[in-house]
CSV table of C-alpha atoms and ligand atoms in Angstrom, one decimal:
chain,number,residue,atom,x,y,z
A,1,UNK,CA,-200.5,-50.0,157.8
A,2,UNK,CA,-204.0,-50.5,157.4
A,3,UNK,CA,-206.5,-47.9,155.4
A,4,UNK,CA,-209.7,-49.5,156.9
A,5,UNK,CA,-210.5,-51.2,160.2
A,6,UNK,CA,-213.6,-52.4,161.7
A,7,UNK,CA,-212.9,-53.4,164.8
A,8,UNK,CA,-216.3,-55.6,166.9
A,9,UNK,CA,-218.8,-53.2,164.9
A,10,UNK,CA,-222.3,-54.0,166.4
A,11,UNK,CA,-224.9,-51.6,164.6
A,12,UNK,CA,-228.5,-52.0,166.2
A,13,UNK,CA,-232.1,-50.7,165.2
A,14,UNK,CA,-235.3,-49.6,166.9
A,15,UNK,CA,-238.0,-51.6,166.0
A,16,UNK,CA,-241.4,-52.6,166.9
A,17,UNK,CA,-240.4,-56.3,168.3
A,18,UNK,CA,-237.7,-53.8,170.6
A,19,UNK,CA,-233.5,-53.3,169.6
A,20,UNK,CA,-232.6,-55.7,167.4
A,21,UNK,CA,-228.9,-56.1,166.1
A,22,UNK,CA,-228.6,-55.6,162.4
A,23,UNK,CA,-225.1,-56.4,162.2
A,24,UNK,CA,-223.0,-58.0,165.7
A,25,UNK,CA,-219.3,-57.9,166.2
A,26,UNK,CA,-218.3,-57.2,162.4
A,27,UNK,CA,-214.2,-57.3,162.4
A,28,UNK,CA,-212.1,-56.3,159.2
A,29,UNK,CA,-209.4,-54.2,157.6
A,30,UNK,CA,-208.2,-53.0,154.3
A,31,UNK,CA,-204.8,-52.3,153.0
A,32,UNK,CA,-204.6,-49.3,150.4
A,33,UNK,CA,-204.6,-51.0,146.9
A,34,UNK,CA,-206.8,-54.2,147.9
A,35,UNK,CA,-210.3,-55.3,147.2
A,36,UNK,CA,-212.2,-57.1,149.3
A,37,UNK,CA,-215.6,-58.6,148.6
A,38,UNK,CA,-218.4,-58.6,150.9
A,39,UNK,CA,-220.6,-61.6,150.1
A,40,UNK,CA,-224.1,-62.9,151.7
A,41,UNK,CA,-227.9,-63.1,151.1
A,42,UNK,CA,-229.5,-60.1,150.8
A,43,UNK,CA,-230.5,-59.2,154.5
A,44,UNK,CA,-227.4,-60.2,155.8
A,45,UNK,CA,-226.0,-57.0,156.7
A,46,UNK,CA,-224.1,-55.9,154.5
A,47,UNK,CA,-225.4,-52.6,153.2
A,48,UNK,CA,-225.7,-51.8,156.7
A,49,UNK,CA,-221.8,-52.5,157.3
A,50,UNK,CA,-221.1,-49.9,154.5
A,51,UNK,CA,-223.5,-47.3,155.6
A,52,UNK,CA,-221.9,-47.6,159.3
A,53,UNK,CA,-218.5,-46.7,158.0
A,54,UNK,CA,-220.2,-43.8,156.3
A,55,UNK,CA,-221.6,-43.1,159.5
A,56,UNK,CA,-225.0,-42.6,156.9
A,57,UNK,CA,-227.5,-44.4,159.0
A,58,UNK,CA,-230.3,-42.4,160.5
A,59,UNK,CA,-230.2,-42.1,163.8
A,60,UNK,CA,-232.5,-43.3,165.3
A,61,UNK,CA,-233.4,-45.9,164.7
A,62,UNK,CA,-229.9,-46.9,164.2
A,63,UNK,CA,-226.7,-46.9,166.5
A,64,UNK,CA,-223.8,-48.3,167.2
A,65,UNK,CA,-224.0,-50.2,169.5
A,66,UNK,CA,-220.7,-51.4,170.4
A,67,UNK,CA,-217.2,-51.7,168.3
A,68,UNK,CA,-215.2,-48.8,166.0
A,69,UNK,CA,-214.5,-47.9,163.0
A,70,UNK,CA,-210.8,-46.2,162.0
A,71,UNK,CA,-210.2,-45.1,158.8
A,72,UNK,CA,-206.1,-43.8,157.8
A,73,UNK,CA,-205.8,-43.7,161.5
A,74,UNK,CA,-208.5,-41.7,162.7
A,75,UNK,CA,-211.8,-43.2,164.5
A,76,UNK,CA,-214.8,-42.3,162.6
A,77,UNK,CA,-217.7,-43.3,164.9
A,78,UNK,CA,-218.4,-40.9,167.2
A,79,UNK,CA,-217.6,-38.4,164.9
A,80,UNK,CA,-220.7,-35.5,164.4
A,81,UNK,CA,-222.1,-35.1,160.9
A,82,UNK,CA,-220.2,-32.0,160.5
A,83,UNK,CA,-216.7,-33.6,161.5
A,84,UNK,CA,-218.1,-36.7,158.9
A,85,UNK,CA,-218.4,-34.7,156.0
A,86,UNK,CA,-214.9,-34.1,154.7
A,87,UNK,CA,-214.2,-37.5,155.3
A,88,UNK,CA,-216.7,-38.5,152.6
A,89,UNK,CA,-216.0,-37.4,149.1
A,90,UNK,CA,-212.2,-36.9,149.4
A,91,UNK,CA,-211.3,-40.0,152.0
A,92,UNK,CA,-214.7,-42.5,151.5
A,93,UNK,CA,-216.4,-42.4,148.7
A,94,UNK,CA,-219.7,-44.8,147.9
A,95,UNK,CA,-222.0,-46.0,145.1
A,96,UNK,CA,-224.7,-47.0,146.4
A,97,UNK,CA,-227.3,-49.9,145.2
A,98,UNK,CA,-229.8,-47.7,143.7
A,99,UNK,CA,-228.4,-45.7,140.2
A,100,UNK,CA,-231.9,-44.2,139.6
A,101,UNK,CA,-232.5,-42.9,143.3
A,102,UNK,CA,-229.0,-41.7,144.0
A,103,UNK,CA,-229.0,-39.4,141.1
A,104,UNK,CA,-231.3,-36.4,141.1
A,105,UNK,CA,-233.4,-36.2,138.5
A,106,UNK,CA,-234.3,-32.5,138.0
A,107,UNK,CA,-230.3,-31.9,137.6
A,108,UNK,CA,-228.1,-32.6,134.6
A,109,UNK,CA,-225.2,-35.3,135.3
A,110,UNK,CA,-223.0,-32.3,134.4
A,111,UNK,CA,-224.2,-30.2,137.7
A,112,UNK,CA,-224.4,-33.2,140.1
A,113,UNK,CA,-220.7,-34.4,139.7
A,114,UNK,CA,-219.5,-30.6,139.7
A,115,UNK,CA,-221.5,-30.0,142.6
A,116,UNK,CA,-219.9,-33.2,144.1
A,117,UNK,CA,-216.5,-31.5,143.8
A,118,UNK,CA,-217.3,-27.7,144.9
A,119,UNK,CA,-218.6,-29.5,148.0
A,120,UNK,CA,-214.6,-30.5,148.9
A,121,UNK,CA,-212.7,-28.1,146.3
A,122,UNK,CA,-212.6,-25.0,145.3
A,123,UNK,CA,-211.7,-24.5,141.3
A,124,UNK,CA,-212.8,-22.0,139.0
A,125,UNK,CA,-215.7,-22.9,136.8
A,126,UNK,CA,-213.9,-24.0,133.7
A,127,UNK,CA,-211.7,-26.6,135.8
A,128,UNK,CA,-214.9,-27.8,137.3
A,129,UNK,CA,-216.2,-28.3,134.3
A,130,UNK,CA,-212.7,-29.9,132.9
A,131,UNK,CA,-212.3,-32.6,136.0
A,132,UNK,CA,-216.4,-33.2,135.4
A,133,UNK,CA,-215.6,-34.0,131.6
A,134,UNK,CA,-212.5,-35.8,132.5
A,135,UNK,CA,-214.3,-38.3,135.3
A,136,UNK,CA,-217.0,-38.6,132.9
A,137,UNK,CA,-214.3,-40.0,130.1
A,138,UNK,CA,-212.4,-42.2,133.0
A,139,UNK,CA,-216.1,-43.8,133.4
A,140,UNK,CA,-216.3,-44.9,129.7
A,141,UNK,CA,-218.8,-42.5,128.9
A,142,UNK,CA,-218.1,-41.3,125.0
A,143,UNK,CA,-218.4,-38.1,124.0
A,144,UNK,CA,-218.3,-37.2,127.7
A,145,UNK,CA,-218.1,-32.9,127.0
A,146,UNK,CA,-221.6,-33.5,125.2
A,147,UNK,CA,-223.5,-35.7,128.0
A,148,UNK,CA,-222.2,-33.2,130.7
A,149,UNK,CA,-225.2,-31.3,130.0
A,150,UNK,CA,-228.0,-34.4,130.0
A,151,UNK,CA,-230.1,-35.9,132.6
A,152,UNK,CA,-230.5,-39.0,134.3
A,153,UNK,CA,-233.5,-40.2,132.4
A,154,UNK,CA,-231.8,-39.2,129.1
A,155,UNK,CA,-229.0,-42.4,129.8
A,156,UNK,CA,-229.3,-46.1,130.0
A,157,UNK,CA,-229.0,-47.8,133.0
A,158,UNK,CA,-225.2,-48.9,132.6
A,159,UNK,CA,-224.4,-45.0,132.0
A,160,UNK,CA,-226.4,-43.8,135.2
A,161,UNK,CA,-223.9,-46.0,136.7
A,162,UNK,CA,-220.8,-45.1,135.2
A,163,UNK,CA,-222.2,-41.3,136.5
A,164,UNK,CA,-222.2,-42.7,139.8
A,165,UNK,CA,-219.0,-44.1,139.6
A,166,UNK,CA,-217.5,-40.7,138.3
A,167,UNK,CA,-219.5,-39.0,140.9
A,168,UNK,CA,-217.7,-41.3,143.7
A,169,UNK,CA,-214.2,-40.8,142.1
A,170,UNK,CA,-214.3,-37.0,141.8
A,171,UNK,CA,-213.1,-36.8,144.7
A,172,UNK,CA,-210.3,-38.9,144.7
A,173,UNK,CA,-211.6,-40.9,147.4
A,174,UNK,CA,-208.6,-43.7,149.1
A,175,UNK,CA,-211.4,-46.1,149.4
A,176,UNK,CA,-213.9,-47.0,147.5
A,177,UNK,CA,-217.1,-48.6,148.9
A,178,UNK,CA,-219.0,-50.3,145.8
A,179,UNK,CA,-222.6,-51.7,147.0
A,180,UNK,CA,-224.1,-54.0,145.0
A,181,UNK,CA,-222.5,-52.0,141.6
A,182,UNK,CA,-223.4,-53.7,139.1
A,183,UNK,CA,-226.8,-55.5,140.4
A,184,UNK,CA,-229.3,-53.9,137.7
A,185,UNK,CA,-227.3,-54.2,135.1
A,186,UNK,CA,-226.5,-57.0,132.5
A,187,UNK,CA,-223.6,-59.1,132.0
A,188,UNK,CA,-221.9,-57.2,129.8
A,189,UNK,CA,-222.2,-54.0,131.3
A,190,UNK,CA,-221.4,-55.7,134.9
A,191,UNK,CA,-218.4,-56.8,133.4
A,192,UNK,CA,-217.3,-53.6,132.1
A,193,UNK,CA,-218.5,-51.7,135.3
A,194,UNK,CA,-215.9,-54.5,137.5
A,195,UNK,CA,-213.3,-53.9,134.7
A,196,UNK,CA,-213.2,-50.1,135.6
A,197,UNK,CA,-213.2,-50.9,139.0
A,198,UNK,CA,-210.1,-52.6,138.9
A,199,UNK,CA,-208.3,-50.2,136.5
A,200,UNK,CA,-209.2,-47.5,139.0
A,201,UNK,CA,-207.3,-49.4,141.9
A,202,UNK,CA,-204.3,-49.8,139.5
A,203,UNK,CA,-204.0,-46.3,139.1
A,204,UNK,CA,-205.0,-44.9,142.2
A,205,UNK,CA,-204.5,-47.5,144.5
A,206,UNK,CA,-207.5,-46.9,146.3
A,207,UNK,CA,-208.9,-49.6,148.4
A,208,UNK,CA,-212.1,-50.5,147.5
A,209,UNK,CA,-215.2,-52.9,149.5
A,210,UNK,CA,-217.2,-54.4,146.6
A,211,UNK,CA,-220.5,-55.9,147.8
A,212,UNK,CA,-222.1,-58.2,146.4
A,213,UNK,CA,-224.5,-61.3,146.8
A,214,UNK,CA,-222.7,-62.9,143.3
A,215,UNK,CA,-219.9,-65.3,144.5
A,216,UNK,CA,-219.0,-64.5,140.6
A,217,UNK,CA,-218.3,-61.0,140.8
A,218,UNK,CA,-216.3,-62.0,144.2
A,219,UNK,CA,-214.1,-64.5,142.0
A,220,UNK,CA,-213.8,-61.8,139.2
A,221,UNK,CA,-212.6,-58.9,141.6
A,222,UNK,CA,-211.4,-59.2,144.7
A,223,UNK,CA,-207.9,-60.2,146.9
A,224,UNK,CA,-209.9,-61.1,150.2
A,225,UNK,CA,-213.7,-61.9,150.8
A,226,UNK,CA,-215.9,-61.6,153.8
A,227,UNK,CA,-218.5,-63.9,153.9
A,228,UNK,CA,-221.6,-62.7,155.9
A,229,UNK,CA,-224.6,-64.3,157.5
A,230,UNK,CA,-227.7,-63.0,159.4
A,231,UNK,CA,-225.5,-60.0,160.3
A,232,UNK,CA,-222.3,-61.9,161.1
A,233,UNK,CA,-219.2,-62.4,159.6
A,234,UNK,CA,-219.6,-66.4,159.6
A,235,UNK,CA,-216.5,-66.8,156.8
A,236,UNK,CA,-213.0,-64.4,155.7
A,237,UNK,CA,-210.3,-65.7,153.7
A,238,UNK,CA,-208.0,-64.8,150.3
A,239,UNK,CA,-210.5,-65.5,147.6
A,240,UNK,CA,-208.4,-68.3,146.0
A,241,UNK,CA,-208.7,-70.2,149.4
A,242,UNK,CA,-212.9,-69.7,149.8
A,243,UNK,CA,-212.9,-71.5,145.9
A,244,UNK,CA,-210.5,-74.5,146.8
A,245,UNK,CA,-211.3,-74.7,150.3
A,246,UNK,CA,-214.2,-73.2,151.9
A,247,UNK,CA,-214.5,-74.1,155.6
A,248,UNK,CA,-218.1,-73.2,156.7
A,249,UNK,CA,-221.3,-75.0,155.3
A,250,UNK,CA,-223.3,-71.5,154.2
A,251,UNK,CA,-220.3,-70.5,152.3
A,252,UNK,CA,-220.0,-74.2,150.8
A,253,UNK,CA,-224.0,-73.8,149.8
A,254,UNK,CA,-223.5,-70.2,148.2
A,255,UNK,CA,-220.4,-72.0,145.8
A,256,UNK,CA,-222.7,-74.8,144.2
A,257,UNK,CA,-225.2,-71.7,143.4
A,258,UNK,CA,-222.7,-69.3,141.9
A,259,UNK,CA,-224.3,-67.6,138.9
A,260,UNK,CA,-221.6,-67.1,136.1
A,261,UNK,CA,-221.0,-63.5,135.0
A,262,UNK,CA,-220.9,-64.3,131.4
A,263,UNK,CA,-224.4,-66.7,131.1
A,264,UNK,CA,-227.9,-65.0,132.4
A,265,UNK,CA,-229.8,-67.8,133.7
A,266,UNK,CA,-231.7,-67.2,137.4
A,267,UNK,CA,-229.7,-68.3,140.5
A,268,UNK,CA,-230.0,-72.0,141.4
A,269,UNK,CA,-231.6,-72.3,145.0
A,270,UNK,CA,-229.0,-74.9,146.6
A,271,UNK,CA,-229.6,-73.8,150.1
A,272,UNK,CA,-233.1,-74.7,151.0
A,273,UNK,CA,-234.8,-72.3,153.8
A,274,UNK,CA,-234.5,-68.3,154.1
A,275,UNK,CA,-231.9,-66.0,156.2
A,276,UNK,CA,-234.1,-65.3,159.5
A,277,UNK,CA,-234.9,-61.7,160.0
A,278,UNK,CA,-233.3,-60.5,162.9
A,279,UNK,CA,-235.7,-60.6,165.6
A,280,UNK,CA,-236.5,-64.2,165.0
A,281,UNK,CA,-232.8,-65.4,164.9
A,282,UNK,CA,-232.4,-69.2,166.2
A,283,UNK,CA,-230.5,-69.2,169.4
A,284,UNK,CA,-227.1,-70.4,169.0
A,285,UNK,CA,-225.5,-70.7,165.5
A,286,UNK,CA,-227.6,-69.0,163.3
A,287,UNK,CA,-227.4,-71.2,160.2
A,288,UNK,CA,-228.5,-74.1,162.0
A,289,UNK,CA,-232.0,-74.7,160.8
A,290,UNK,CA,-230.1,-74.7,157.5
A,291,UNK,CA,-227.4,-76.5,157.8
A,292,UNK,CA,-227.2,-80.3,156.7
A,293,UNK,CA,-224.5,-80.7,159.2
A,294,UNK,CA,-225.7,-79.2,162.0
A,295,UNK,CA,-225.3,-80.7,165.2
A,296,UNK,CA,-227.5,-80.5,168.8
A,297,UNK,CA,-224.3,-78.5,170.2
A,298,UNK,CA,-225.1,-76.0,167.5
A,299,UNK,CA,-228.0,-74.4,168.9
A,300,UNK,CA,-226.7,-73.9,172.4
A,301,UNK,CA,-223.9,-71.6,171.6
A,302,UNK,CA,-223.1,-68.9,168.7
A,303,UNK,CA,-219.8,-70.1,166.7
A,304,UNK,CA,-217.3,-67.6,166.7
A,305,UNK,CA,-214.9,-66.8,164.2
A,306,UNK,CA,-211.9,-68.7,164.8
A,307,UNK,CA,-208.7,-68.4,162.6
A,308,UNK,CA,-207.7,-71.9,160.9
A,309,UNK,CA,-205.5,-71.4,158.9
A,310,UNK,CA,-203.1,-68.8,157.8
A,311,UNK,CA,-205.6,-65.4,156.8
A,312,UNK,CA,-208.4,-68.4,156.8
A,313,UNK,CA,-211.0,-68.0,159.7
A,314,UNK,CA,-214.4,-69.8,160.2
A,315,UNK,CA,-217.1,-69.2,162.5
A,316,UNK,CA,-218.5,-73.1,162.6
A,317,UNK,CA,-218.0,-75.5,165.0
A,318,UNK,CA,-217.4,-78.6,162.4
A,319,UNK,CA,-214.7,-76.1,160.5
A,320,UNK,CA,-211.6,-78.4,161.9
A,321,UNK,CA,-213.5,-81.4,160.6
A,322,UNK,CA,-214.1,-79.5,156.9
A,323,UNK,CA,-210.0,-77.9,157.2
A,324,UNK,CA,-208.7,-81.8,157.3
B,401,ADP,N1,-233.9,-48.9,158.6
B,401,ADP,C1,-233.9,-50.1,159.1
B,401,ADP,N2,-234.7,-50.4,160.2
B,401,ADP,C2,-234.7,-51.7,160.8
B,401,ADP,N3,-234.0,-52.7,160.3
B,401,ADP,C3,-233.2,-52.5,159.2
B,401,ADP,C4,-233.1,-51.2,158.6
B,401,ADP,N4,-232.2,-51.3,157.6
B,401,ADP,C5,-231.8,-52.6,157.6
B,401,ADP,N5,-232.4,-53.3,158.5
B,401,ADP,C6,-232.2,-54.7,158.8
B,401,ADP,O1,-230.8,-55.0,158.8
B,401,ADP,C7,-230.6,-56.2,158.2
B,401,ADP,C8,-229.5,-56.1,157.2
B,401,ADP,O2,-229.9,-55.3,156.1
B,401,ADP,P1,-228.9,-54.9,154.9
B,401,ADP,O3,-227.6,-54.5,155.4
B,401,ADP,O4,-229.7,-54.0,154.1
B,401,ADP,O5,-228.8,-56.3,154.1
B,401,ADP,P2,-228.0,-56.6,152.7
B,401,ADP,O6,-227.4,-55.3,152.3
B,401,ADP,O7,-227.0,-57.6,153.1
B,401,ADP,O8,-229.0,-57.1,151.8
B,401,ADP,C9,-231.9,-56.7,157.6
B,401,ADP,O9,-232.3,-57.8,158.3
B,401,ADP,C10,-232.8,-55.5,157.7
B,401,ADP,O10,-234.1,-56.0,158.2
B,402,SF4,S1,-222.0,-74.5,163.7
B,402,SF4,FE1,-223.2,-76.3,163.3
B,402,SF4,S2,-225.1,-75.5,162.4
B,402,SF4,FE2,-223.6,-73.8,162.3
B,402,SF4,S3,-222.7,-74.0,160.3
B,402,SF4,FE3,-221.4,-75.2,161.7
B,402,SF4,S4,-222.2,-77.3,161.6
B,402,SF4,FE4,-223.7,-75.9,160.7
B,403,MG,MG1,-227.8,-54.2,150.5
């Protein structure tokens, strides 16, 4: 039984050139205990794939245009604001990309993760403050009674998102949607941060979505990864089959630039060109103008995703030729 699934998600904005699909026929699920890595250049949609589930994009300019989203069950678009709010907290929980905006800065840590709580529970005020303290200690913050009481300015930026962390787990949440979590941080810290991550799905067996755009952090974390391109899912396979074998030529490109997580040195551009915003999207398959192996059938039709091999789907016409 599945936790999570996207079923043909198509999530479109208003925009000055007209409606414009941010993401287009998105499919996926998620089993309770796994971890699944979103991966793709930033633009590609992925943020906007989380925010759907959360049903957190304003609308307008956004909508969903077309496909669902179930969660335990129970279809969450559609639902109204009112009938999404239990849902997050207790069933989704998210850290977002930003640390320092997320967090409010004229409140101490202590406040925001209680309040975080009160919004879904009701406990007296010292068990408030106990489950805030114990979250904060979960997170790796030391001395965790004392820092209840400071403010986001007061902690580095590896704390702030430990807070955040804490702040998405106080809830208990069965899934776990990590964007970008350990961007701003440094190796170290990101290695901690993906550490905790996966300790928390031991002992909760939440599922968690970790996004990235670091094929490192995807090797590092998760069970299953969704590769993602100009708003579509071009790639999806168990992670140990994207390293040995990876059948479409974007995902090929983003292994030969994979930045380690343990040495800091800027990412190598082995993909020349830029993703295409998306109201100037080629016609046909999108990575074409990119692609060294691009054919003139390319641009006449957009590659589905097409399964391969067992749990191992590509969206590329040439896939077959790259599985032998
Ligand atoms: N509020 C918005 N209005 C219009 N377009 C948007 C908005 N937010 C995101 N987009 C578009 O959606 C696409 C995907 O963005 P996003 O999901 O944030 O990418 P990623 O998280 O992969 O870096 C981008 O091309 C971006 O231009
Ligand atoms: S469909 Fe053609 S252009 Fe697109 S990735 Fe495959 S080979 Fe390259
Ligand atoms: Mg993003």
């Amino acid at each position: 039984m599945s936790l999570l699934d996207v079923e043909n998600l198509t999530t479109a904005f208003m925009t000055e050139r007209g409606e414009v699909n941010a993401i287009e026929d998105v499919s996926f699920s998620l089993k309770p205990g796994e971890i699944l890595g979103i991966v793709g250049e930033s633009g590609s949609g992925k943020s906007v794939t989380a925010l759907s589930i959360m049903g957190l994009l304003p609308s307008p300019p956004a909508r969903i245009a077309a496909g669902l989203v179930r969660f335990d069950g129970r279809v969450l678009t559609g639902l109204s604001e009112r009938q999404m709010q239990p849902i997050r907290g207790p069933g989704i929980g998210m850290i977002f990309q930003e640390p320092m905006t997320s967090l409010n800065p004229v409140f101490s840590i202590g406040e925001q993760i209680m309040e975080t709580i009160r919004a879904h529970e009701r406990l007296a005020p010292a068990a408030l403050r106990a489950r805030a303290i114990a979250m904060l200690d979960k997170v790796g913050i030391p001395a965790a009674a004392r820092r209840l009481d400071d403010y986001p300015h007061q902690m580095s930026g590896g704390q702030r998102q430990r807070v955040m962390i804490a702040m998405a787990l106080a809830c208990q949440p069965r899934l776990l949607i990590a964007d970008e979590p350990t961007t701003a941080l440094d190796v170290t810290i990101q290695a901690q941060i993906l550490d905790l991550l996966m300790d928390l799905r031991d002992e909760f067996g939440m599922g968690i979505i970790i996004i990235t755009h670091n094929m490192g952090v995807i090797a590092e974390t998760a069970d299953r990864v969704l590769v993602m391109y100009a708003g579509r899912v071009i790639e999806q396979a168990p992670v140990a089959r994207i390293f040995d074998q990876p059948l479409h030529p974007y995902t090929r490109g983003l292994l030969e630039c994979v930045p380690s997580l343990t040495e800091d040195r800027p990412r190598l551009v082995a993909i020349p060109g830029t993703l295409p915003e998306p109201s100037r999207r080629p016609p046909g398959c999108r990575f074409a103008p990119r692609c060294a192996m691009a054919q003139p059938a390319c641009t006449e039709a957009v590659p589905l995703l097409e399964s391969l091999q067992a749990e191992h789907s590509a969206a590329c016409f040439r896939a077959r030729e790259l599985a032998s």
